[in-house]
mmCIF file of C-alpha atoms in Angstrom:
data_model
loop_
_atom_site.group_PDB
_atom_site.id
_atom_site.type_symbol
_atom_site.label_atom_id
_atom_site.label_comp_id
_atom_site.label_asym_id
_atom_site.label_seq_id
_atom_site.Cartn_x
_atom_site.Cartn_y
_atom_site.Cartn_z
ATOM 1 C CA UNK A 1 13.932 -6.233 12.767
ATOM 2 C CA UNK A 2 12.672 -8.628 10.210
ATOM 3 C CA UNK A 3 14.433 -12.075 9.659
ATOM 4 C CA UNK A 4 14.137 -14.875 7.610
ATOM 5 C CA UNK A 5 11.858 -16.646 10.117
ATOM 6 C CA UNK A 6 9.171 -12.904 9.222
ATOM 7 C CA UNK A 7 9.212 -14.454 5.779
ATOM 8 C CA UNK A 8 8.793 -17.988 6.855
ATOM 9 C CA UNK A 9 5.807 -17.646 9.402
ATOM 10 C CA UNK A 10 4.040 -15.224 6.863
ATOM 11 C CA UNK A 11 4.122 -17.983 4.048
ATOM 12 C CA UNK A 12 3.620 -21.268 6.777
ATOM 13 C CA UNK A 13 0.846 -19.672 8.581
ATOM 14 C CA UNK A 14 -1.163 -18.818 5.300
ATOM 15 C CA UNK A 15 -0.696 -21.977 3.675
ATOM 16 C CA UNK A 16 -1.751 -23.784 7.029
ATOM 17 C CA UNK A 17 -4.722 -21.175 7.027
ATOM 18 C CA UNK A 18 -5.626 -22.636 10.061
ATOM 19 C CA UNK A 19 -6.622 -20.659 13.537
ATOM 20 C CA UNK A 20 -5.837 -23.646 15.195
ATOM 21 C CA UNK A 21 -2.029 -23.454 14.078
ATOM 22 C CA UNK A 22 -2.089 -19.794 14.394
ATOM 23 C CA UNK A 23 -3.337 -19.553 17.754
ATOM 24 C CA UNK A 24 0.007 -22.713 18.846
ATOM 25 C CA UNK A 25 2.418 -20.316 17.288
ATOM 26 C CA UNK A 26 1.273 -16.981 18.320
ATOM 27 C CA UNK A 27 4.630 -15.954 20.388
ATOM 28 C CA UNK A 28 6.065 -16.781 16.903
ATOM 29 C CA UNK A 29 3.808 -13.871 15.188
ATOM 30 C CA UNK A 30 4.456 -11.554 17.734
ATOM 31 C CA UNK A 31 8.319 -12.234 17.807
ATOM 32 C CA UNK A 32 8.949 -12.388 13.937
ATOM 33 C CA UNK A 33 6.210 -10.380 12.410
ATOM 34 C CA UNK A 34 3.934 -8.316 14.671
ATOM 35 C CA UNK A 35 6.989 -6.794 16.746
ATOM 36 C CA UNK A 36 8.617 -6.122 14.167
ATOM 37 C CA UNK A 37 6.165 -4.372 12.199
ATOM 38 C CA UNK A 38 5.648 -2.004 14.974
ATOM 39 C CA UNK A 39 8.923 -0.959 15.474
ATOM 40 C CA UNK A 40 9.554 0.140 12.090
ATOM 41 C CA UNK A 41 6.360 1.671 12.292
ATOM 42 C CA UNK A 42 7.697 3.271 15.502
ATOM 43 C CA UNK A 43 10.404 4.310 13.527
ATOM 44 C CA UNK A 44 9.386 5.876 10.287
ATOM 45 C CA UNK A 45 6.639 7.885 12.178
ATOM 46 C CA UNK A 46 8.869 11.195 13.208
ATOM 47 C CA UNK A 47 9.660 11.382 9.432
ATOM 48 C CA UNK A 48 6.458 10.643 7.992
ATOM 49 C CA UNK A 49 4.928 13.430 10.705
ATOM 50 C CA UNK A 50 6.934 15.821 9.591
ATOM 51 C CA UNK A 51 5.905 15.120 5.620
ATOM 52 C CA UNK A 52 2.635 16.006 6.862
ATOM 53 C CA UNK A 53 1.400 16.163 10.596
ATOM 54 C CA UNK A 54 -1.865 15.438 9.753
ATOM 55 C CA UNK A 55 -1.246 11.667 8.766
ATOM 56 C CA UNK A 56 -2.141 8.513 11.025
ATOM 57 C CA UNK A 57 1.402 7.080 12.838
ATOM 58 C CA UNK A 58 0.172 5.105 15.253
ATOM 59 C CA UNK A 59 1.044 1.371 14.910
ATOM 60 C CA UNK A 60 -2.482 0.586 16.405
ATOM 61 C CA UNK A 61 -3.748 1.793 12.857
ATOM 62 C CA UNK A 62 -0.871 1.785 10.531
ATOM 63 C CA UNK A 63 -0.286 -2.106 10.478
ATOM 64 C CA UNK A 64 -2.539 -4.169 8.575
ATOM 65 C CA UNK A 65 -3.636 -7.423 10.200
ATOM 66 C CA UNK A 66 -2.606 -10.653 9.411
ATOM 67 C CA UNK A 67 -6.400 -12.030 9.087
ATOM 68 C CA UNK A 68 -8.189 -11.389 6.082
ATOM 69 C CA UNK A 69 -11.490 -10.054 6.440
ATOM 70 C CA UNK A 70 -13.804 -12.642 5.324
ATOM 71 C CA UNK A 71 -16.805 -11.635 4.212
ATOM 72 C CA UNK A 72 -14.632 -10.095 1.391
ATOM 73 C CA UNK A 73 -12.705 -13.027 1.025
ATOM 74 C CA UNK A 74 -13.012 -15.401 -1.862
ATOM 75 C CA UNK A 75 -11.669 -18.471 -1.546
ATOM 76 C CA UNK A 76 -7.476 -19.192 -0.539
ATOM 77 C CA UNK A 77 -6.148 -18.213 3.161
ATOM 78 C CA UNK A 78 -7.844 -16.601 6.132
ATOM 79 C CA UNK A 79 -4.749 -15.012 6.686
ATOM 80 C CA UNK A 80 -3.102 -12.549 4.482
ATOM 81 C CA UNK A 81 0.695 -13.479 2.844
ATOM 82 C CA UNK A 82 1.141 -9.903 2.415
ATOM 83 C CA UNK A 83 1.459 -7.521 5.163
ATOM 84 C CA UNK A 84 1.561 -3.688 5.026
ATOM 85 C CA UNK A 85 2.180 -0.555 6.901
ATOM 86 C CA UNK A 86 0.170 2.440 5.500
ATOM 87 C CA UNK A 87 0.228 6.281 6.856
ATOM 88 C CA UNK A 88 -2.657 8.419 5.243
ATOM 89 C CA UNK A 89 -4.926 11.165 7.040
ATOM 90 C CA UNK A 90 -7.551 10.320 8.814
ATOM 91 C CA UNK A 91 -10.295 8.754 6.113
ATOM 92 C CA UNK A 92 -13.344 10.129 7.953
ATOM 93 C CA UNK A 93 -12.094 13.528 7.449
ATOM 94 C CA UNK A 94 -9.666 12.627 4.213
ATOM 95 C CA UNK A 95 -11.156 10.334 1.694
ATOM 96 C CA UNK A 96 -9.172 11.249 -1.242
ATOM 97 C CA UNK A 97 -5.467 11.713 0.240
ATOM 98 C CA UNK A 98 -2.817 9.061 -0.598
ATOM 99 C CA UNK A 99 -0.827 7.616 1.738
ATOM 100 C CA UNK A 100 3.111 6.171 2.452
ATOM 101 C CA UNK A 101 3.341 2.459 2.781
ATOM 102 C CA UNK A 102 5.206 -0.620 3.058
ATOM 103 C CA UNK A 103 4.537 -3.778 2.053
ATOM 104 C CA UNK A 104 6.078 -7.150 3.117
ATOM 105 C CA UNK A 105 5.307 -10.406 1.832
ATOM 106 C CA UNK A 106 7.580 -13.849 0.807
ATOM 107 C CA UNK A 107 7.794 -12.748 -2.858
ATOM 108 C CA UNK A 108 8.805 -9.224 -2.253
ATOM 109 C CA UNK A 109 8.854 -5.906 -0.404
ATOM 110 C CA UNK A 110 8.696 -2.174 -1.118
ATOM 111 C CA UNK A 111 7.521 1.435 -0.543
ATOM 112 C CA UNK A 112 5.930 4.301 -2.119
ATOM 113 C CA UNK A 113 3.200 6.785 -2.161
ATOM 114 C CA UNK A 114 -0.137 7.020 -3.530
ATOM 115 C CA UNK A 115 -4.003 5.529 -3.585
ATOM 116 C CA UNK A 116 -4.774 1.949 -2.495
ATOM 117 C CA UNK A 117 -7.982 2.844 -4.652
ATOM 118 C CA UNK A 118 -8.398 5.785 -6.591
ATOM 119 C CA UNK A 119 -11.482 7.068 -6.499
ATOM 120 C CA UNK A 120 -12.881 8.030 -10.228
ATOM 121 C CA UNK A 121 -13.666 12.116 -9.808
ATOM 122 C CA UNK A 122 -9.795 11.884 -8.086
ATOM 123 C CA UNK A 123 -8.735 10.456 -11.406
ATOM 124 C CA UNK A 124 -10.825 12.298 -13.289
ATOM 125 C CA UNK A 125 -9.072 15.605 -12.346
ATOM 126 C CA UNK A 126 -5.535 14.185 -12.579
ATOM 127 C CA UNK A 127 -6.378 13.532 -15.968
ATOM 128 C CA UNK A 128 -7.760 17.231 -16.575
ATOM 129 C CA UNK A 129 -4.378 18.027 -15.051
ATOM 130 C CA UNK A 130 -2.080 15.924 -17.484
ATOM 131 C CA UNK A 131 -3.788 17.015 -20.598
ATOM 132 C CA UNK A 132 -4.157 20.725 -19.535
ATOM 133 C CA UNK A 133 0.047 20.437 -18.806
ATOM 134 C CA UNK A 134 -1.068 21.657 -15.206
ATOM 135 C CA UNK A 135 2.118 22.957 -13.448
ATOM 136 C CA UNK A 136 1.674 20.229 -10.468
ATOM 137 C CA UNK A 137 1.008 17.394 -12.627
ATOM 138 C CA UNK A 138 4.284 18.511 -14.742
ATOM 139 C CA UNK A 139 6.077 19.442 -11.620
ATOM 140 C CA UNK A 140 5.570 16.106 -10.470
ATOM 141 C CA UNK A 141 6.822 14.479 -14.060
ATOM 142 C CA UNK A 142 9.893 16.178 -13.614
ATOM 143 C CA UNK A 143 10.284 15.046 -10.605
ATOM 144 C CA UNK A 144 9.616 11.532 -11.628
ATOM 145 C CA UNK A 145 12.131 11.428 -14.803
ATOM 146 C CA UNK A 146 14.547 12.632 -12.900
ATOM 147 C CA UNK A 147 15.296 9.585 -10.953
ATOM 148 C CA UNK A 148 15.363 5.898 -11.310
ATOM 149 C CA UNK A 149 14.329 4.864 -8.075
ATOM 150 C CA UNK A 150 10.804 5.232 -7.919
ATOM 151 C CA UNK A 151 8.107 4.740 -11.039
ATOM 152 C CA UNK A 152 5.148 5.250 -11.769
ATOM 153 C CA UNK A 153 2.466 2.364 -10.929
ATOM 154 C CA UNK A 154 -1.162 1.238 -10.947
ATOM 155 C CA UNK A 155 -3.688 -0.876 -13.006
ATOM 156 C CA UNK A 156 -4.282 0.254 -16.418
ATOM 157 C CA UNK A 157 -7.232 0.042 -18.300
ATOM 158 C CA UNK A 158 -6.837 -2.305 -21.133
ATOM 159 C CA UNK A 159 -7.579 -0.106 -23.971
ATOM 160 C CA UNK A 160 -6.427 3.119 -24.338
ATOM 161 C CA UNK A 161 -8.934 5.777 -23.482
ATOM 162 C CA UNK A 162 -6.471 8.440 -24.786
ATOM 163 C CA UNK A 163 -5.403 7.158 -28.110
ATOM 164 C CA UNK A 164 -4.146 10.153 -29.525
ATOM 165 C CA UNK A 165 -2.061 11.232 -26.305
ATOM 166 C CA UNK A 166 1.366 11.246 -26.499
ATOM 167 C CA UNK A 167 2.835 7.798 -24.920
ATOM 168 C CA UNK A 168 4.216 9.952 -21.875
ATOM 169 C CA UNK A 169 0.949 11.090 -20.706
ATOM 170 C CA UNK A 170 -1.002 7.472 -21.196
ATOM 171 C CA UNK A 171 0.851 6.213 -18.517
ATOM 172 C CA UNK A 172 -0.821 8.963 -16.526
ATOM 173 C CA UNK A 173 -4.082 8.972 -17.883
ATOM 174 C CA UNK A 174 -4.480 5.167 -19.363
ATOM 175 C CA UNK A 175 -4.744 4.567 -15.439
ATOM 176 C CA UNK A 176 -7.237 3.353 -12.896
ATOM 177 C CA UNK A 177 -5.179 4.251 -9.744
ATOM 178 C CA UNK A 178 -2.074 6.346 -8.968
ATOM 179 C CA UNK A 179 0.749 4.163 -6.491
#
């Protein structure tokens, strides 16, 4: 699966940022990264279908490229140091589900489950959930305290919006995005 050579193409080939050099040491993309990505998105699909059938598992779709798209871009690489596999439904159909992924780069890797972005009416009734003490949303904090291996993540809005909230619910509702 992935070796120490995944790592070191991923950081080379963004700090060349050159399609020259990527285009010389394509079999080494396809042999340390892209392969690999593919089989363990090959892998995790049977489990991920049957968390819920409806979510994308083919590798065609799941793997992010390794080119960034550029008229996004500011500045830095034209190639991406992190790389990602993401399973969500269908967004034509599904704007507003959250999705499984994994995400490799030089610095780190994980997993987890939630929004890339959350959109705001999304939030919006998460937050009606919290401070209501909506079964799900306190179905889900139990399920959350009683681990340690996961946490709860996502940008935070710099000021409080919920002041008087106890500290437990602010990290719910102080953020932008649920991961």
């Amino acid at each position: 699966m992935f070796t120490p050579e995944t790592l070191e193409f991923i950081a080379e080939n963004c700090w060349q940022s050159s399609r020259d050099w990527f285009h010389e040491h394509r079999n080494e993309y396809l042999k340390f990264v892209r392969n690999p990505l593919i089989e363990l998105s090959d892998y995790l699909a049977p489990t991920v279908e049957e968390i819920d059938p409806q979510l994308v598992t083919d590798a065609k779709v799941t793997i992010a490229r390794i080119n960034r798209d550029l008229r996004f871009a500011r500045g830095g690489s034209i190639y991406r140091d992190t790389l990602w596999i993401s399973y969500r439904r269908d967004r034509q159909a599904f704007q507003t589900w959250p999705e499984f992924y994994f995400i490799l780069s030089p610095q780190m890797s994980f997993f987890g489950c939630g929004y890339y972005q959350t959109k705001a009416p999304v939030m919006a009734e998460i937050r009606k959930m919290v401070l209501a003490d909506h079964p799900k949303y306190l179905a889900a904090k139990k399920a959350l305290d009683s681990q340690c291996e996961f946490t709860l993540d996502g940008e935070m809005y710099k000021k409080s919006k919920f002041k008087d909230a106890p500290e437990d619910k602010k990290q719910w509702l102080d953020r932008k995005t649920l991961r």
